[in-house]
CSV table of N, CA and C in Angstrom, one decimal:
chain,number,residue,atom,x,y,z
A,449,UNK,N,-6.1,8.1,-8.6
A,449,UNK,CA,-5.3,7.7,-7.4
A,449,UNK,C,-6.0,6.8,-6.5
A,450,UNK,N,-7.2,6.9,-6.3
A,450,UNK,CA,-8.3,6.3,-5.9
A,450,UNK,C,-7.8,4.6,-6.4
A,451,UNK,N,-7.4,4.2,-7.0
A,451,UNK,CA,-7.4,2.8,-7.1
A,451,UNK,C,-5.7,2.1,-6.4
A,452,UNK,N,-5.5,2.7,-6.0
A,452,UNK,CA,-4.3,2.5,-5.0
A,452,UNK,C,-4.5,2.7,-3.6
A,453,UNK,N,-5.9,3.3,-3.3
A,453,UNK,CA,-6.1,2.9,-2.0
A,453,UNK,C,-5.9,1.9,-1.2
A,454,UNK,N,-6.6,1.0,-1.4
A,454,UNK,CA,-6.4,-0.3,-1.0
A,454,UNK,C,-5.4,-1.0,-0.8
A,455,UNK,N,-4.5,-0.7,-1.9
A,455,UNK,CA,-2.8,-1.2,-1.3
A,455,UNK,C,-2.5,-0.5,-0.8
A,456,UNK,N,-2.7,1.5,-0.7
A,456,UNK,CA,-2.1,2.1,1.0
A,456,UNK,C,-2.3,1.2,2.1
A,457,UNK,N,-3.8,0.9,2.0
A,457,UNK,CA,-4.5,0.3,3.4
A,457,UNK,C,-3.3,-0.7,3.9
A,458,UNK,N,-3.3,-2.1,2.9
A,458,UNK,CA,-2.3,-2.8,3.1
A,458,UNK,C,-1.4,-2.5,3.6
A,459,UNK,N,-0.6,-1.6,3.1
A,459,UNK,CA,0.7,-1.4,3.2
A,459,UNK,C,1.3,-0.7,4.4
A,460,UNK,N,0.0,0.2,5.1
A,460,UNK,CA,-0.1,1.0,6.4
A,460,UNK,C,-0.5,-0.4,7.4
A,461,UNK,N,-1.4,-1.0,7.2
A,461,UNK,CA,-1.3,-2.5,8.2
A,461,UNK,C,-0.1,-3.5,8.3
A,462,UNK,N,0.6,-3.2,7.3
A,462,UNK,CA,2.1,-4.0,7.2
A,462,UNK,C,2.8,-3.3,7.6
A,463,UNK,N,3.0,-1.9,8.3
A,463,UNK,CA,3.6,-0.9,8.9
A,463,UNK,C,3.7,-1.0,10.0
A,464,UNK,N,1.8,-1.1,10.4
A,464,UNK,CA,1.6,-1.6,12.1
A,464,UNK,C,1.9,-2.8,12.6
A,465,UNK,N,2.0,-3.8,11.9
A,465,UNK,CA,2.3,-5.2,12.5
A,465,UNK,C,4.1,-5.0,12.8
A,466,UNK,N,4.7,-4.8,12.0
A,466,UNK,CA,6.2,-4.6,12.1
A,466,UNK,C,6.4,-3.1,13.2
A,467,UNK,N,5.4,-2.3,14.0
A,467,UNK,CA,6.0,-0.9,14.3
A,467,UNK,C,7.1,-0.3,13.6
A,468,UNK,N,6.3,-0.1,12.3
A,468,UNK,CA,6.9,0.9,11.6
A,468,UNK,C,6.3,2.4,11.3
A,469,UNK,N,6.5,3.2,10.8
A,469,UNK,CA,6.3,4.5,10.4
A,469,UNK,C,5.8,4.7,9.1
A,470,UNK,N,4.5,4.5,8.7
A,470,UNK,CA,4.0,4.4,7.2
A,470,UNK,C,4.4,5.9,6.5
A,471,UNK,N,4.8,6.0,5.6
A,471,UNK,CA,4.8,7.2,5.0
A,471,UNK,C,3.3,7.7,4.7
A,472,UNK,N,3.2,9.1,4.6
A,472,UNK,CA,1.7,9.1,3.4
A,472,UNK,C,1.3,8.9,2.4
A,473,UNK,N,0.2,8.8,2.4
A,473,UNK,CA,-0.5,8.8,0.9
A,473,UNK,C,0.1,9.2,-0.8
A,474,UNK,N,0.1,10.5,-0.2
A,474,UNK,CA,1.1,11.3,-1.0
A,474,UNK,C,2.4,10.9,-1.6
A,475,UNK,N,3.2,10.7,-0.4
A,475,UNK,CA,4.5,10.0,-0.9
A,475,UNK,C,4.8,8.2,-1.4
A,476,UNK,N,3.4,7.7,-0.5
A,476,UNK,CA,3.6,6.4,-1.2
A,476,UNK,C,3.0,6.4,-2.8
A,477,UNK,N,2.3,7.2,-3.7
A,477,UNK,CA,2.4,7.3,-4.6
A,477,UNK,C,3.5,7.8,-5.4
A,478,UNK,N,3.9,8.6,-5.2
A,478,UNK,CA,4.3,9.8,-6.0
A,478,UNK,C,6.2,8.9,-5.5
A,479,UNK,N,6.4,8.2,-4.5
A,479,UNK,CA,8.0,7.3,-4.5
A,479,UNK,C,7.5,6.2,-4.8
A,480,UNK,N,6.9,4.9,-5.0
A,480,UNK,CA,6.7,3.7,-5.2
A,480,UNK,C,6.7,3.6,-6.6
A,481,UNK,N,7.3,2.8,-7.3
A,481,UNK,CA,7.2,2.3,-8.9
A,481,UNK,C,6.0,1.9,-8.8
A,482,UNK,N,5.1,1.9,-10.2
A,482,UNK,CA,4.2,1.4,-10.9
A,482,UNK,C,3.9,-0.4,-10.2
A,483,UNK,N,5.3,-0.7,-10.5
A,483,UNK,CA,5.4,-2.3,-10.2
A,483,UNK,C,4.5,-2.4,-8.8
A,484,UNK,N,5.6,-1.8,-7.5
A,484,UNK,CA,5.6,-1.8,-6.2
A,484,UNK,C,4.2,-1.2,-5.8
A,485,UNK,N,3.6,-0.5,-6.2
A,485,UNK,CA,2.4,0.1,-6.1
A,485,UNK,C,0.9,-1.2,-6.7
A,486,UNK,N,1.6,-1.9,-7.8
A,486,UNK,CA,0.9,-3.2,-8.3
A,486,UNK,C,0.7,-4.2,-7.5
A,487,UNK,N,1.9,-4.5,-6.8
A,487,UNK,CA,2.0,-5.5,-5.6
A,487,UNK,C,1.5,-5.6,-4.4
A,488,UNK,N,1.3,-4.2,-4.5
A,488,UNK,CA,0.4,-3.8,-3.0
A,488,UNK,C,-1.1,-4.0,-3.2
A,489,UNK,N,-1.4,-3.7,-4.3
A,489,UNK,CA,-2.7,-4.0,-4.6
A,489,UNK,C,-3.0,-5.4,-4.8
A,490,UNK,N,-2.3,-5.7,-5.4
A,490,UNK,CA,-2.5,-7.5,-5.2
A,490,UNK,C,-2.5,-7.8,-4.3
A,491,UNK,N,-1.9,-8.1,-3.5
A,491,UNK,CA,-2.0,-8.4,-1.6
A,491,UNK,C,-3.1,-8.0,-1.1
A,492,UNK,N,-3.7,-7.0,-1.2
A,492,UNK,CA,-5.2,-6.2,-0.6
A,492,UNK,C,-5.8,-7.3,-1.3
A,493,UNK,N,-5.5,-7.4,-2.9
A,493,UNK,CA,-7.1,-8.3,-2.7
A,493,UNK,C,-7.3,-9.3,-2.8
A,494,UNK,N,-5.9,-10.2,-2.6
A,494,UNK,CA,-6.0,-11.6,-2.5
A,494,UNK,C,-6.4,-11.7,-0.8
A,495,UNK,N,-6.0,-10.6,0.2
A,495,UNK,CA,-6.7,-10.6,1.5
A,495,UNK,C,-8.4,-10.5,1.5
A,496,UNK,N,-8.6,-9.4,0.7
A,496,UNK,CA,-10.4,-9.4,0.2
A,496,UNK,C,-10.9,-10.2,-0.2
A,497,UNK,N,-10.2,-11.6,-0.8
A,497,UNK,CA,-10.8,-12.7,-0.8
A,497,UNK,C,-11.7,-12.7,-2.1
């Protein structure tokens, strides 16, 4: 699970810019598709440069 960090991180900073309510950890795994969970990671690391 450790390798979807990084798109949590993302995805909790795209929460805070919009004032939204990030879900947790937990739930953004265990409800996000494979895909949506892929995309998030991609975004982290095209930001990571």
């Amino acid at each position: 699970m450790s390798m979807y960090r990084e798109g949590y991180d993302y995805y909790v900073n795209k929460c805070m810019e919009f004032d939204i309510e990030p879900i947790n950890f937990y739930y953004y795994i265990s409800h996000l598709t494979k895909e949506q969970l892929d995309h998030f990671n991609k975004q982290a690391d095209i930001l990571k440069g």
